[in-house]
């Protein structure tokens, strides 16, 4: 849960982050075995697209709550390995993953699982709240309703134990459900929040 990389977010620094990626996997509403995986890499901070790839996969692993990584990560790995083969110079320095990182009932969600396997800093960016350390869906909703009033606001999610599990982030004023940001791999929460803030800008997510 600490930064383990050489880049920074200072646009005036020669070591500023240059490439940020994002990955998602969506299941067909007609056939749950068919999923579409997507990988996009953007230049930072302009967010100009450098690389795009997608593929439709057929997955036999059933969806089991809390074990989503076993269903999704192999397909995401295929896309990342293809990028490393085709365009290694475009491999992202940090990756946003649709799903949770350590804010997970096993402490190790999709973003963490993928980050360990690809050995890159990853950030979990999800919309679902697992019941972890007293942080229930209702509690987080009440907390965000009371504290997130405008776009860009966030509040850290602290469990009963005192551990900080992640943060709820309101990307724009119109957003009702905040994004749930959590550490995936090789990055600290404060940096993860800043990356997501800078990448979403004024876009509604």
CSV table of C-alpha atoms in Angstrom, one decimal:
chain,number,residue,atom,x,y,z
A,1,UNK,CA,0.0,0.0,0.0
A,2,UNK,CA,2.9,2.3,-0.7
A,3,UNK,CA,4.3,3.8,-3.9
A,4,UNK,CA,6.7,1.6,-5.7
A,5,UNK,CA,7.6,3.4,-8.9
A,6,UNK,CA,9.9,6.1,-10.2
A,7,UNK,CA,7.3,8.5,-11.7
A,8,UNK,CA,5.4,11.4,-10.1
A,9,UNK,CA,2.4,13.6,-11.0
A,10,UNK,CA,4.3,16.9,-11.4
A,11,UNK,CA,3.8,17.9,-15.0
A,12,UNK,CA,6.9,20.0,-14.8
A,13,UNK,CA,9.1,17.1,-13.7
A,14,UNK,CA,11.1,15.0,-16.2
A,15,UNK,CA,9.9,12.0,-14.2
A,16,UNK,CA,6.2,12.8,-14.6
A,17,UNK,CA,3.8,10.0,-15.4
A,18,UNK,CA,3.6,9.5,-19.1
A,19,UNK,CA,1.2,6.7,-19.8
A,20,UNK,CA,-1.9,5.6,-17.9
A,21,UNK,CA,-4.0,2.6,-18.8
A,22,UNK,CA,-7.5,1.3,-18.0
A,23,UNK,CA,-9.1,-2.1,-18.3
A,24,UNK,CA,-12.7,-3.4,-18.1
A,25,UNK,CA,-14.6,-6.5,-18.9
A,26,UNK,CA,-18.3,-6.6,-19.6
A,27,UNK,CA,-20.5,-9.7,-19.9
A,28,UNK,CA,-23.1,-10.1,-22.6
A,29,UNK,CA,-26.7,-9.7,-21.4
A,30,UNK,CA,-27.7,-12.5,-23.8
A,31,UNK,CA,-25.0,-15.1,-23.0
A,32,UNK,CA,-23.1,-14.6,-19.7
A,33,UNK,CA,-20.3,-16.8,-21.0
A,34,UNK,CA,-19.3,-14.2,-23.5
A,35,UNK,CA,-17.4,-11.1,-22.3
A,36,UNK,CA,-15.7,-8.2,-24.0
A,37,UNK,CA,-12.4,-7.1,-22.6
A,38,UNK,CA,-11.0,-3.7,-23.3
A,39,UNK,CA,-7.6,-2.1,-22.8
A,40,UNK,CA,-7.0,1.6,-23.4
A,41,UNK,CA,-3.7,3.5,-22.9
A,42,UNK,CA,-3.7,7.3,-22.7
A,43,UNK,CA,-0.9,9.9,-22.6
A,44,UNK,CA,-0.7,11.7,-19.3
A,45,UNK,CA,-1.8,14.4,-18.6
A,46,UNK,CA,-3.4,15.1,-22.0
A,47,UNK,CA,-5.4,11.8,-22.0
A,48,UNK,CA,-4.8,11.5,-25.7
A,49,UNK,CA,-5.3,7.8,-26.7
A,50,UNK,CA,-2.1,6.0,-27.5
A,51,UNK,CA,-3.4,2.4,-27.8
A,52,UNK,CA,-6.7,0.6,-27.9
A,53,UNK,CA,-7.5,-3.1,-28.0
A,54,UNK,CA,-10.5,-5.3,-27.3
A,55,UNK,CA,-11.5,-8.9,-27.7
A,56,UNK,CA,-14.6,-11.0,-27.1
A,57,UNK,CA,-13.8,-14.0,-24.9
A,58,UNK,CA,-15.9,-17.1,-24.0
A,59,UNK,CA,-15.5,-17.9,-20.3
A,60,UNK,CA,-16.6,-21.1,-18.6
A,61,UNK,CA,-15.8,-19.9,-15.0
A,62,UNK,CA,-19.1,-19.0,-13.3
A,63,UNK,CA,-19.5,-15.7,-11.4
A,64,UNK,CA,-19.0,-16.3,-7.7
A,65,UNK,CA,-19.3,-13.1,-5.5
A,66,UNK,CA,-15.9,-12.3,-4.0
A,67,UNK,CA,-14.0,-14.4,-6.6
A,68,UNK,CA,-14.5,-12.3,-9.7
A,69,UNK,CA,-10.8,-12.2,-10.5
A,70,UNK,CA,-10.8,-15.9,-11.4
A,71,UNK,CA,-13.4,-15.2,-14.0
A,72,UNK,CA,-12.0,-11.9,-15.4
A,73,UNK,CA,-8.2,-11.7,-14.9
A,74,UNK,CA,-7.2,-14.3,-17.5
A,75,UNK,CA,-8.9,-12.4,-20.3
A,76,UNK,CA,-7.4,-9.1,-19.1
A,77,UNK,CA,-4.0,-10.8,-19.0
A,78,UNK,CA,-4.4,-11.8,-22.7
A,79,UNK,CA,-4.9,-8.1,-23.6
A,80,UNK,CA,-1.9,-6.9,-21.5
A,81,UNK,CA,0.4,-9.6,-22.9
A,82,UNK,CA,-0.6,-8.7,-26.4
A,83,UNK,CA,0.3,-5.0,-25.7
A,84,UNK,CA,3.6,-6.0,-24.3
A,85,UNK,CA,4.4,-8.0,-27.5
A,86,UNK,CA,3.0,-5.5,-30.1
A,87,UNK,CA,3.9,-2.2,-28.5
A,88,UNK,CA,6.1,-2.5,-25.4
A,89,UNK,CA,6.8,1.2,-25.5
A,90,UNK,CA,3.1,1.9,-24.8
A,91,UNK,CA,2.8,-0.3,-21.7
A,92,UNK,CA,1.1,1.9,-19.0
A,93,UNK,CA,3.0,3.0,-15.9
A,94,UNK,CA,-0.2,2.7,-13.9
A,95,UNK,CA,-3.4,0.9,-14.6
A,96,UNK,CA,-6.9,1.6,-13.6
A,97,UNK,CA,-9.0,-1.5,-13.2
A,98,UNK,CA,-12.8,-1.7,-13.2
A,99,UNK,CA,-13.2,-3.5,-9.9
A,100,UNK,CA,-11.8,-3.4,-6.3
A,101,UNK,CA,-8.3,-3.7,-5.0
A,102,UNK,CA,-7.8,-4.3,-1.3
A,103,UNK,CA,-11.3,-3.0,-0.4
A,104,UNK,CA,-12.7,-6.5,-0.8
A,105,UNK,CA,-14.0,-9.1,1.5
A,106,UNK,CA,-10.9,-11.2,0.8
A,107,UNK,CA,-8.6,-8.1,0.9
A,108,UNK,CA,-7.5,-9.0,-2.7
A,109,UNK,CA,-9.9,-8.0,-5.5
A,110,UNK,CA,-9.4,-7.9,-9.3
A,111,UNK,CA,-7.2,-4.9,-9.3
A,112,UNK,CA,-4.8,-6.5,-6.8
A,113,UNK,CA,-4.9,-9.9,-8.5
A,114,UNK,CA,-4.1,-8.4,-11.9
A,115,UNK,CA,-1.4,-6.0,-10.5
A,116,UNK,CA,0.6,-8.8,-8.9
A,117,UNK,CA,0.4,-10.9,-12.1
A,118,UNK,CA,1.5,-8.1,-14.5
A,119,UNK,CA,3.8,-6.5,-11.9
A,120,UNK,CA,2.5,-2.9,-12.5
A,121,UNK,CA,0.9,-0.3,-10.2
A,122,UNK,CA,-2.8,-0.8,-10.3
A,123,UNK,CA,-5.8,1.1,-8.9
A,124,UNK,CA,-9.2,-0.4,-8.2
A,125,UNK,CA,-11.9,1.8,-9.5
A,126,UNK,CA,-15.3,0.3,-8.8
A,127,UNK,CA,-18.9,1.1,-7.9
A,128,UNK,CA,-19.7,-1.8,-5.6
A,129,UNK,CA,-19.1,-1.7,-1.8
A,130,UNK,CA,-18.2,-5.0,-0.1
A,131,UNK,CA,-19.0,-5.4,3.6
A,132,UNK,CA,-15.6,-5.1,5.1
A,133,UNK,CA,-14.6,-4.1,8.6
A,134,UNK,CA,-17.9,-2.4,9.3
A,135,UNK,CA,-18.1,-0.6,6.0
A,136,UNK,CA,-21.5,-1.6,4.7
A,137,UNK,CA,-23.2,-0.4,1.6
A,138,UNK,CA,-25.7,1.7,3.6
A,139,UNK,CA,-23.0,3.2,5.8
A,140,UNK,CA,-20.9,4.2,2.8
A,141,UNK,CA,-24.0,5.7,1.0
A,142,UNK,CA,-24.9,7.8,4.1
A,143,UNK,CA,-21.3,8.9,4.5
A,144,UNK,CA,-21.0,10.0,0.9
A,145,UNK,CA,-24.4,11.7,0.8
A,146,UNK,CA,-23.3,13.8,3.8
A,147,UNK,CA,-19.8,14.6,2.7
A,148,UNK,CA,-19.5,14.6,-1.1
A,149,UNK,CA,-21.3,17.8,-2.3
A,150,UNK,CA,-19.4,18.7,-5.6
A,151,UNK,CA,-17.4,17.2,-8.3
A,152,UNK,CA,-13.8,16.3,-7.2
A,153,UNK,CA,-14.8,15.6,-3.5
A,154,UNK,CA,-13.7,12.4,-1.9
A,155,UNK,CA,-13.8,10.9,1.5
A,156,UNK,CA,-11.6,8.1,2.8
A,157,UNK,CA,-13.3,4.9,4.0
A,158,UNK,CA,-12.1,4.0,7.5
A,159,UNK,CA,-13.2,0.6,9.0
A,160,UNK,CA,-14.0,-0.2,12.6
A,161,UNK,CA,-10.4,-1.3,13.0
A,162,UNK,CA,-9.1,2.1,12.0
A,163,UNK,CA,-7.7,0.8,8.8
A,164,UNK,CA,-8.2,3.0,5.7
A,165,UNK,CA,-9.6,0.7,3.0
A,166,UNK,CA,-10.1,3.1,0.1
A,167,UNK,CA,-12.0,6.3,-0.8
A,168,UNK,CA,-15.3,7.3,-2.3
A,169,UNK,CA,-14.9,9.9,-5.1
A,170,UNK,CA,-17.5,12.1,-6.7
A,171,UNK,CA,-16.2,12.7,-10.2
A,172,UNK,CA,-18.8,15.4,-11.2
A,173,UNK,CA,-21.6,17.3,-9.5
A,174,UNK,CA,-24.2,15.3,-11.3
A,175,UNK,CA,-22.9,11.9,-10.2
A,176,UNK,CA,-25.1,10.1,-7.7
A,177,UNK,CA,-23.1,7.0,-7.1
A,178,UNK,CA,-19.5,7.8,-6.3
A,179,UNK,CA,-16.5,5.8,-7.6
A,180,UNK,CA,-14.9,3.5,-5.0
A,181,UNK,CA,-11.1,3.9,-5.2
A,182,UNK,CA,-8.8,1.4,-3.6
A,183,UNK,CA,-5.2,0.3,-3.7
A,184,UNK,CA,-4.5,-2.5,-6.2
A,185,UNK,CA,-0.8,-3.1,-6.2
A,186,UNK,CA,2.4,-1.0,-5.8
A,187,UNK,CA,0.7,2.3,-5.1
A,188,UNK,CA,-0.5,4.3,-2.1
A,189,UNK,CA,-4.0,5.5,-1.7
A,190,UNK,CA,-3.3,9.2,-1.8
A,191,UNK,CA,-1.5,8.8,-5.1
A,192,UNK,CA,-4.3,6.5,-6.4
A,193,UNK,CA,-6.9,9.1,-5.6
A,194,UNK,CA,-4.9,11.9,-7.3
A,195,UNK,CA,-4.4,9.7,-10.5
A,196,UNK,CA,-8.2,9.1,-10.7
A,197,UNK,CA,-9.0,12.7,-10.1
A,198,UNK,CA,-6.6,13.9,-12.8
A,199,UNK,CA,-7.8,11.3,-15.3
A,200,UNK,CA,-11.5,11.8,-14.9
A,201,UNK,CA,-11.4,15.6,-15.1
A,202,UNK,CA,-14.9,16.9,-15.8
A,203,UNK,CA,-16.0,13.6,-17.2
A,204,UNK,CA,-19.0,11.9,-15.7
A,205,UNK,CA,-18.2,8.3,-14.8
